[in-house]
Short mmCIF file of C-alpha atoms and ligand atoms in Angstrom, two decimals:
data_model
loop_
_atom_site.label_atom_id
_atom_site.label_comp_id
_atom_site.label_asym_id
_atom_site.label_seq_id
_atom_site.Cartn_x
_atom_site.Cartn_y
_atom_site.Cartn_z
CA UNK A 1 -0.10 0.14 -0.06
CA UNK A 2 1.38 3.31 -0.80
CA UNK A 3 0.26 6.81 0.86
CA UNK A 4 -2.56 7.33 -1.26
CA UNK A 5 -4.00 4.26 -0.33
CA UNK A 6 -3.97 4.85 3.14
CA UNK A 7 -5.50 8.23 2.56
CA UNK A 8 -8.16 6.85 0.31
CA UNK A 9 -9.19 4.47 3.25
CA UNK A 10 -9.26 7.26 5.53
CA UNK A 11 -11.43 9.10 3.50
CA UNK A 12 -13.67 6.69 2.45
CA UNK A 13 -14.13 4.97 5.85
CA UNK A 14 -13.86 7.77 8.76
CA UNK A 15 -15.46 10.63 9.87
CA UNK A 16 -14.54 13.67 7.98
CA UNK A 17 -14.00 15.64 11.06
CA UNK A 18 -10.54 16.48 10.40
CA UNK A 19 -8.42 17.90 7.52
CA UNK A 20 -5.11 16.90 7.83
CA UNK A 21 -1.98 17.36 5.85
CA UNK A 22 -1.65 14.53 3.22
CA UNK A 23 1.18 13.09 5.07
CA UNK A 24 1.05 9.44 6.33
CA UNK A 25 3.42 8.88 9.12
CA UNK A 26 4.83 5.33 10.21
CA UNK A 27 7.44 6.10 12.42
CA UNK A 28 8.72 8.77 15.05
CA UNK A 29 11.78 9.33 17.26
CA UNK A 30 12.60 12.32 19.05
CA UNK A 31 11.67 15.46 16.98
CA UNK A 32 11.56 13.51 13.93
CA UNK A 33 8.66 11.06 12.01
CA UNK A 34 8.94 9.68 8.86
CA UNK A 35 6.23 8.85 6.30
CA UNK A 36 5.32 5.48 4.66
CA UNK A 37 7.58 6.54 1.73
CA UNK A 38 10.60 6.78 4.04
CA UNK A 39 10.85 10.74 3.81
CA UNK A 40 11.75 12.55 7.19
CA UNK A 41 9.90 15.26 8.59
CA UNK A 42 10.53 17.70 11.65
CA UNK A 43 7.37 17.32 13.86
CA UNK A 44 6.74 21.35 14.94
CA UNK A 45 3.39 20.51 16.23
CA UNK A 46 4.07 17.51 18.48
CA UNK A 47 0.65 16.46 18.47
CA UNK A 48 -0.68 19.68 19.89
CA UNK A 49 2.21 19.39 22.54
CA UNK A 50 1.33 15.79 23.72
CA UNK A 51 4.70 14.47 22.78
CA UNK A 52 6.60 17.15 24.43
CA UNK A 53 9.14 14.30 25.59
CA UNK A 54 9.69 13.36 21.77
CA UNK A 55 8.18 10.50 19.90
CA UNK A 56 8.79 7.05 21.28
CA UNK A 57 11.01 8.17 24.33
CA UNK A 58 12.86 5.01 24.90
CA UNK A 59 12.17 5.28 28.68
CA UNK A 60 8.56 5.90 28.62
CA UNK A 61 8.25 2.92 26.06
CA UNK A 62 9.90 0.83 28.65
CA UNK A 63 7.74 1.74 31.46
CA UNK A 64 4.80 1.06 29.59
CA UNK A 65 5.84 -2.37 27.99
CA UNK A 66 7.00 -3.42 31.25
CA UNK A 67 3.61 -2.33 33.05
CA UNK A 68 1.58 -3.73 29.90
CA UNK A 69 3.07 -7.20 30.68
CA UNK A 70 2.16 -7.08 34.54
CA UNK A 71 -1.29 -5.37 34.76
CA UNK A 72 -3.26 -2.68 32.59
CA UNK A 73 -6.65 -2.19 33.92
CA UNK A 74 -8.19 -3.14 37.36
CA UNK A 75 -11.01 -0.19 37.36
CA UNK A 76 -11.33 1.77 40.28
CA UNK A 77 -13.58 -1.04 42.04
CA UNK A 78 -10.16 -1.99 43.28
CA UNK A 79 -7.00 -0.57 44.02
CA UNK A 80 -3.54 -0.97 42.11
CA UNK A 81 0.10 -0.45 43.05
CA UNK A 82 0.78 2.54 40.38
CA UNK A 83 -2.10 5.03 41.16
CA UNK A 84 -0.97 5.79 44.71
CA UNK A 85 2.94 6.41 43.49
CA UNK A 86 1.21 8.63 40.55
CA UNK A 87 -0.72 10.75 43.00
CA UNK A 88 2.50 11.31 45.39
CA UNK A 89 4.67 12.25 42.63
CA UNK A 90 2.80 14.46 40.97
CA UNK A 91 1.44 16.24 43.61
CA UNK A 92 5.06 16.74 44.92
CA UNK A 93 6.25 17.75 41.72
CA UNK A 94 3.23 20.41 40.90
CA UNK A 95 3.03 21.32 44.79
CA UNK A 96 -0.65 20.08 44.71
CA UNK A 97 -2.66 18.32 47.50
CA UNK A 98 -5.03 16.16 45.65
CA UNK A 99 -5.35 14.65 42.25
CA UNK A 100 -8.27 13.17 40.05
CA UNK A 101 -7.04 11.30 37.09
CA UNK A 102 -8.88 10.81 34.00
CA UNK A 103 -7.84 9.95 30.25
CA UNK A 104 -8.63 12.70 28.08
CA UNK A 105 -7.81 16.71 28.39
CA UNK A 106 -11.89 17.36 27.98
CA UNK A 107 -12.73 14.69 30.63
CA UNK A 108 -10.42 16.67 32.90
CA UNK A 109 -12.47 20.11 31.94
CA UNK A 110 -15.85 18.23 32.54
CA UNK A 111 -14.53 16.88 35.74
CA UNK A 112 -13.37 20.03 37.01
CA UNK A 113 -16.62 21.80 35.99
CA UNK A 114 -18.47 19.22 38.11
CA UNK A 115 -16.02 19.59 41.31
CA UNK A 116 -16.53 23.48 41.48
CA UNK A 117 -20.09 23.43 40.84
CA UNK A 118 -20.26 21.00 43.57
CA UNK A 119 -17.69 23.27 45.96
CA UNK A 120 -20.15 26.14 44.94
CA UNK A 121 -23.33 24.64 46.17
CA UNK A 122 -21.84 23.11 49.46
CA UNK A 123 -18.91 25.25 50.39
CA UNK A 124 -19.66 28.80 48.88
CA UNK A 125 -23.39 28.38 49.55
CA UNK A 126 -24.73 29.21 45.94
CA UNK A 127 -28.58 28.26 45.54
CA UNK A 128 -29.05 24.97 43.81
CA UNK A 129 -28.44 24.92 40.00
CA UNK A 130 -27.50 28.62 39.92
CA UNK A 131 -23.51 27.99 39.74
CA UNK A 132 -21.95 30.33 37.18
CA UNK A 133 -18.36 29.52 35.64
CA UNK A 134 -16.60 32.42 33.71
CA UNK A 135 -14.64 31.55 30.55
CA UNK A 136 -12.83 33.27 28.02
CA UNK A 137 -13.66 34.25 24.47
CA UNK A 138 -11.88 32.27 21.81
CA UNK A 139 -11.28 29.49 24.39
CA UNK A 140 -10.36 26.08 23.54
CA UNK A 141 -10.94 23.39 26.34
CA UNK A 142 -12.00 20.49 24.51
CA UNK A 143 -15.02 19.10 22.24
CA UNK A 144 -17.96 17.77 24.53
CA UNK A 145 -21.29 19.15 24.41
CA UNK A 146 -20.97 21.61 27.67
CA UNK A 147 -17.50 22.52 26.57
CA UNK A 148 -18.38 23.42 22.93
CA UNK A 149 -21.37 25.28 24.47
CA UNK A 150 -19.21 27.77 25.98
CA UNK A 151 -16.81 28.06 23.13
CA UNK A 152 -17.14 31.36 20.81
CA UNK A 153 -15.87 29.32 17.81
CA UNK A 154 -19.06 28.64 15.51
CA UNK A 155 -17.79 25.92 13.90
CA UNK A 156 -16.93 23.85 17.28
CA UNK A 157 -20.63 24.74 18.26
CA UNK A 158 -23.10 25.33 15.21
CA UNK A 159 -25.53 22.61 15.15
CA UNK A 160 -24.59 20.75 18.38
CA UNK A 161 -27.10 22.52 20.69
CA UNK A 162 -28.89 22.51 23.17
CA UNK A 163 -26.11 23.29 25.55
CA UNK A 164 -26.23 23.45 29.37
CA UNK A 165 -26.32 26.92 31.11
CA UNK A 166 -24.09 28.31 33.75
CA UNK A 167 -21.39 29.89 31.78
CA UNK A 168 -20.31 33.41 30.83
CA UNK A 169 -17.48 34.32 28.58
CA UNK A 170 -15.66 37.47 28.90
CA UNK A 171 -12.34 39.05 26.83
CA UNK A 172 -9.20 37.10 27.17
CA UNK A 173 -6.59 39.13 29.11
CA UNK A 174 -8.81 41.74 30.46
CA UNK A 175 -9.19 41.59 34.27
CA UNK A 176 -11.66 44.54 34.53
CA UNK A 177 -14.02 42.29 32.36
CA UNK A 178 -13.54 39.48 35.08
CA UNK A 179 -14.27 41.61 37.83
CA UNK A 180 -17.38 43.18 36.10
CA UNK A 181 -18.62 39.57 35.14
CA UNK A 182 -18.29 38.00 38.92
CA UNK A 183 -21.74 37.72 40.58
CA UNK A 184 -22.25 35.95 44.09
CA UNK A 185 -23.26 32.90 42.25
CA UNK A 186 -19.75 32.65 40.37
CA UNK A 187 -17.94 29.54 41.39
CA UNK A 188 -14.89 29.68 38.96
CA UNK A 189 -12.64 31.40 36.43
CA UNK A 190 -11.68 28.87 33.78
CA UNK A 191 -8.84 30.23 31.95
CA UNK A 192 -5.71 28.88 29.74
CA UNK A 193 -2.70 30.74 30.62
CA UNK A 194 -1.85 31.15 26.84
CA UNK A 195 -4.56 30.60 24.35
CA UNK A 196 -3.00 27.96 21.95
CA UNK A 197 -5.64 26.94 19.46
CA UNK A 198 -6.71 30.60 19.37
CA UNK A 199 -3.39 31.14 18.07
CA UNK A 200 -0.82 31.33 20.48
CA UNK A 201 -2.43 34.33 22.41
CA UNK A 202 -0.25 35.70 25.19
CA UNK A 203 -2.19 37.79 27.79
CA UNK A 204 -0.57 40.94 29.38
CA UNK A 205 2.07 40.56 31.71
CA UNK A 206 0.54 39.63 35.42
CA UNK A 207 -2.54 38.93 34.03
CA UNK A 208 -2.94 35.50 36.05
CA UNK A 209 -1.47 37.30 38.95
CA UNK A 210 -4.23 40.11 38.91
CA UNK A 211 -6.96 37.50 38.04
CA UNK A 212 -6.13 35.19 40.99
CA UNK A 213 -6.27 38.59 43.21
CA UNK A 214 -9.88 39.16 42.17
CA UNK A 215 -10.88 35.58 42.35
CA UNK A 216 -9.62 35.38 46.06
CA UNK A 217 -11.26 38.60 46.94
CA UNK A 218 -14.76 37.22 45.49
CA UNK A 219 -13.99 33.78 46.76
CA UNK A 220 -14.24 32.49 43.10
CA UNK A 221 -11.82 29.28 42.19
CA UNK A 222 -9.16 29.86 39.85
CA UNK A 223 -8.94 27.13 37.12
CA UNK A 224 -5.87 26.90 34.87
CA UNK A 225 -6.41 24.95 32.10
CA UNK A 226 -2.46 24.01 31.16
CA UNK A 227 -3.50 20.65 29.05
CA UNK A 228 -1.44 22.51 26.21
CA UNK A 229 0.83 25.17 28.25
CA UNK A 230 1.86 22.93 31.12
CA UNK A 231 4.33 20.24 31.55
CA UNK A 232 7.35 22.21 30.07
CA UNK A 233 5.97 23.47 27.01
CA UNK A 234 6.53 27.50 27.91
CA UNK A 235 9.97 26.95 29.54
CA UNK A 236 8.61 26.32 33.13
CA UNK A 237 6.85 23.17 34.30
CA UNK A 238 3.59 25.16 34.73
CA UNK A 239 2.88 28.22 32.68
CA UNK A 240 1.45 29.65 35.85
CA UNK A 241 5.16 29.90 37.28
CA UNK A 242 5.47 32.94 34.68
CA UNK A 243 3.28 34.93 36.93
CA UNK A 244 4.61 33.42 40.12
CA UNK A 245 0.93 31.97 41.18
CA UNK A 246 -0.39 28.92 41.66
CA UNK A 247 -3.77 27.93 40.81
CA UNK A 248 -6.70 26.59 43.04
CA UNK A 249 -6.97 24.00 40.43
CA UNK A 250 -4.91 22.97 37.58
CA UNK A 251 -5.64 20.81 34.42
CA UNK A 252 -2.84 18.56 32.85
CA UNK A 253 -3.19 16.16 30.10
CA UNK A 254 -1.54 15.70 26.59
CA UNK A 255 1.97 15.54 27.66
CA UNK A 256 1.29 13.61 30.96
CA UNK A 257 1.80 10.55 28.93
CA UNK A 258 4.46 11.78 26.45
CA UNK A 259 2.16 10.93 23.88
CA UNK A 260 1.79 7.21 24.56
CA UNK A 261 -1.68 6.89 26.08
CA UNK A 262 -4.44 9.19 26.92
CA UNK A 263 -3.79 10.45 30.56
CA UNK A 264 -5.30 13.79 32.14
CA UNK A 265 -5.59 15.08 35.78
CA UNK A 266 -7.40 17.66 37.55
CA UNK A 267 -4.56 18.93 40.19
CA UNK A 268 -6.38 20.67 43.37
CA UNK A 269 -4.06 23.17 45.56
CA UNK A 270 -7.35 23.80 47.66
CA UNK A 271 -10.23 21.82 49.51
CA UNK A 272 -12.39 22.05 46.33
CA UNK A 273 -11.68 18.20 45.58
CA UNK A 274 -13.04 17.68 49.01
CA UNK A 275 -16.48 17.95 47.99
CA UNK A 276 -16.54 14.66 45.91
CA UNK A 277 -17.60 11.63 47.56
CA UNK A 278 -17.76 7.77 46.38
CA UNK A 279 -20.13 7.39 43.40
CA UNK A 280 -20.32 10.97 42.29
CA UNK A 281 -17.65 10.87 39.63
CA UNK A 282 -15.62 8.13 37.71
CA UNK A 283 -14.16 6.79 34.73
CA UNK A 284 -13.40 3.32 34.05
CA UNK A 285 -10.02 3.97 32.68
CA UNK A 286 -8.98 6.73 34.69
CA UNK A 287 -6.22 6.01 36.98
CA UNK A 288 -5.33 2.65 35.71
CA UNK A 289 -2.03 1.17 36.39
CA UNK A 290 -0.78 1.29 32.74
CA UNK A 291 -1.73 4.85 32.58
CA UNK A 292 -0.23 5.83 36.14
CA UNK A 293 2.96 3.97 35.16
CA UNK A 294 3.37 5.75 31.74
CA UNK A 295 2.52 9.39 33.29
CA UNK A 296 4.97 8.52 36.15
CA UNK A 297 7.92 8.03 33.79
CA UNK A 298 6.84 10.79 31.32
CA UNK A 299 7.27 13.27 34.28
CA UNK A 300 10.44 11.76 35.46
CA UNK A 301 12.04 12.12 32.00
CA UNK A 302 10.87 15.82 31.53
CA UNK A 303 12.67 16.65 34.44
CA UNK A 304 15.77 14.47 35.05
CA UNK A 305 16.40 15.08 31.16
CA UNK A 306 16.37 19.00 31.58
CA UNK A 307 13.75 19.11 28.89
CA UNK A 308 11.84 22.12 30.63
CA UNK A 309 15.13 24.31 30.65
CA UNK A 310 15.64 23.33 26.95
CA UNK A 311 12.41 24.41 26.17
CA UNK A 312 13.11 27.81 27.76
CA UNK A 313 16.47 28.21 25.86
CA UNK A 314 15.49 26.70 22.42
CA UNK A 315 12.28 28.59 22.27
CA UNK A 316 14.14 31.80 22.68
CA UNK A 317 16.45 30.69 19.97
CA UNK A 318 13.61 29.84 17.63
CA UNK A 319 11.98 33.16 18.51
CA UNK A 320 15.22 35.10 17.90
CA UNK A 321 15.60 33.03 14.56
CA UNK A 322 12.17 34.00 13.39
CA UNK A 323 12.32 37.84 14.47
CA UNK A 324 14.68 37.78 11.47
CA UNK A 325 12.26 37.20 9.17
CA UNK A 326 11.36 39.88 6.78
CA UNK A 327 8.42 39.08 4.54
CA UNK A 328 6.29 42.34 5.06
CA UNK A 329 2.90 40.47 5.39
CA UNK A 330 3.85 39.14 9.00
CA UNK A 331 1.79 40.72 11.60
CA UNK A 332 3.34 39.31 14.54
CA UNK A 333 5.97 36.57 16.01
CA UNK A 334 5.24 35.98 19.72
CA UNK A 335 6.02 32.99 22.13
CA UNK A 336 7.10 31.54 25.17
CA UNK A 337 9.42 28.50 25.30
CA UNK A 338 8.57 26.24 22.91
CA UNK A 339 4.89 28.03 22.21
CA UNK A 340 5.50 30.08 19.20
CA UNK A 341 3.08 31.75 16.72
CA UNK A 342 3.93 33.41 13.42
CA UNK A 343 0.89 35.58 12.56
CA UNK A 344 0.27 36.85 9.01
CA UNK A 345 -1.83 40.03 8.01
CA UNK A 346 -5.39 39.23 6.80
CA UNK A 347 -4.11 40.16 3.17
CA UNK A 348 -1.70 37.38 3.19
CA UNK A 349 -4.65 34.95 2.99
CA UNK A 350 -4.85 31.72 4.95
CA UNK A 351 -1.58 30.16 6.30
CA UNK A 352 -2.38 26.56 5.20
CA UNK A 353 -0.53 26.70 1.56
CA UNK A 354 2.36 27.67 3.48
CA UNK A 355 2.17 24.43 5.93
CA UNK A 356 1.78 22.67 2.71
CA UNK A 357 5.05 24.17 1.35
CA UNK A 358 6.77 23.77 4.68
CA UNK A 359 5.86 19.98 4.55
CA UNK A 360 7.37 19.82 1.21
CA UNK A 361 10.77 20.98 2.57
CA UNK A 362 10.54 18.30 5.51
CA UNK A 363 8.86 20.39 8.25
CA UNK A 364 5.42 19.63 9.78
CA UNK A 365 3.10 22.21 11.36
CA UNK A 366 -0.12 23.64 11.31
CA UNK A 367 -2.10 27.06 10.97
CA UNK A 368 -4.58 27.65 13.62
CA UNK A 369 -7.36 30.04 13.01
CA UNK A 370 -6.44 30.95 9.55
CA UNK A 371 -3.66 33.38 9.85
CA UNK A 372 -1.33 31.95 12.48
CA UNK A 373 1.18 29.19 12.31
CA UNK A 374 2.24 27.35 15.46
CA UNK A 375 5.45 25.76 15.94
CA UNK A 376 5.70 23.44 18.82
CA UNK A 377 8.24 21.08 18.40
CA UNK A 378 9.11 18.48 21.26
CA UNK A 379 11.07 19.86 23.91
CA UNK A 380 14.19 17.59 22.99
CA UNK A 381 15.34 19.77 20.13
CA UNK A 382 18.73 20.87 19.68
CA UNK A 383 20.39 24.15 18.78
CA UNK A 384 21.04 22.74 15.15
CA UNK A 385 17.62 21.56 14.83
CA UNK A 386 16.25 24.88 15.71
CA UNK A 387 18.78 26.68 13.55
CA UNK A 388 17.51 24.07 10.62
CA UNK A 389 14.19 24.71 11.00
CA UNK A 390 14.27 28.55 11.33
CA UNK A 391 16.34 28.36 7.80
CA UNK A 392 13.71 26.18 6.45
CA UNK A 393 10.90 28.44 7.38
CA UNK A 394 13.02 31.24 6.29
CA UNK A 395 13.16 29.76 2.63
CA UNK A 396 9.39 29.27 2.57
CA UNK A 397 8.18 32.62 4.09
CA UNK A 398 10.63 35.04 2.78
CA UNK A 399 11.10 33.30 -0.35
C1 PLP B 1 -6.23 19.75 23.64
C2 PLP B 1 -6.73 20.73 24.59
C3 PLP B 1 -7.68 20.26 25.60
C4 PLP B 1 -8.62 18.97 25.05
O1 PLP B 1 -7.78 17.96 25.41
P1 PLP B 1 -8.30 16.57 24.62
O2 PLP B 1 -7.67 15.42 25.12
O3 PLP B 1 -8.35 16.85 23.13
O4 PLP B 1 -9.71 16.22 25.11
C5 PLP B 1 -8.24 20.92 26.59
N1 PLP B 1 -7.66 22.18 26.78
C6 PLP B 1 -6.78 22.70 26.03
C7 PLP B 1 -6.06 23.99 26.49
C8 PLP B 1 -6.05 21.88 25.06
O5 PLP B 1 -4.93 22.42 24.02
#
């Protein structure tokens, strides 16, 4: 079978909910992936930051295969010998008190919504079914009904209603808007430290710090969705560290498994999680021993192999390199760590054709929201590899 055969199979049998670049990958190692014809590409998307540790990291692979031969799933009806260790290690690493393990990012978001609502009724004293959660315009938190219900992206939500009530949306980066939106029934503010899918939108300096202050003054729980920004991507373990804060609740996913397996978690830094009692929430696969073994090793390699510092250094190098681009249609180049956005002016037209040209030169990346290309390679990228990426981008963008 050749590449076209695989594409035909996908197109004829699969739901058409994605429009991927036509590259059929069959192998990956570190920052590099190979297609079925043996052509090599640098992966500058890293599965939306799920493979921060690089493709097929040997230590995570080993942890996974060892655990898979021993025990994979018990359900939470019984205990297993990996869950407690995972809890302890992730709590110590992130300075959290409690963990709720889930599988996908969207599930972590759903779980946190349930948790803060419960806290709102039982602790804050919000009248039954009146809890409100404040979110931001242009957010991305996943694809379930309640999550797309509070999205401002028409494509994500049109045709999927009705949606659950209880969400208010405000402009991102605007603390005054947050202050104005809070009512006595507000239980939480849910926000991404940097909006990834919206096009790597970095809020004003100190935004999260101010937001936390306002939340505290109003007895509102601050929830940071670090599913994309967390686990080293921005040059810190968690992006909240750039603002010197610790959120009440933090969501992690994606790179929590280094791309091997869906693992997500709600990390709690307050008493909010204490309101959940047996039978009120759960997941068949959440907290399974295979997921825990994989996540434990994924966290260890991130720290022990210096990937977080590397993300800071290589991110700066990447950004500095891109700032030498001269194409007059570039609107802005921005980034933090290895989460970088290259935004074009509207008259440049969609960025997707540039991504197709970059693919031809051996660099895979993706446009977000039309005008912006996001560069987010695995955090194991080397200086030479960054320089190669910048040169390749220069060839395509500056012509
Ligand atoms: C990817 C992502 C999610 C959803 O994660 P899934 O595993 O795809 O459900 C939620 N929030 C943010 C910020 C994300 O980037």
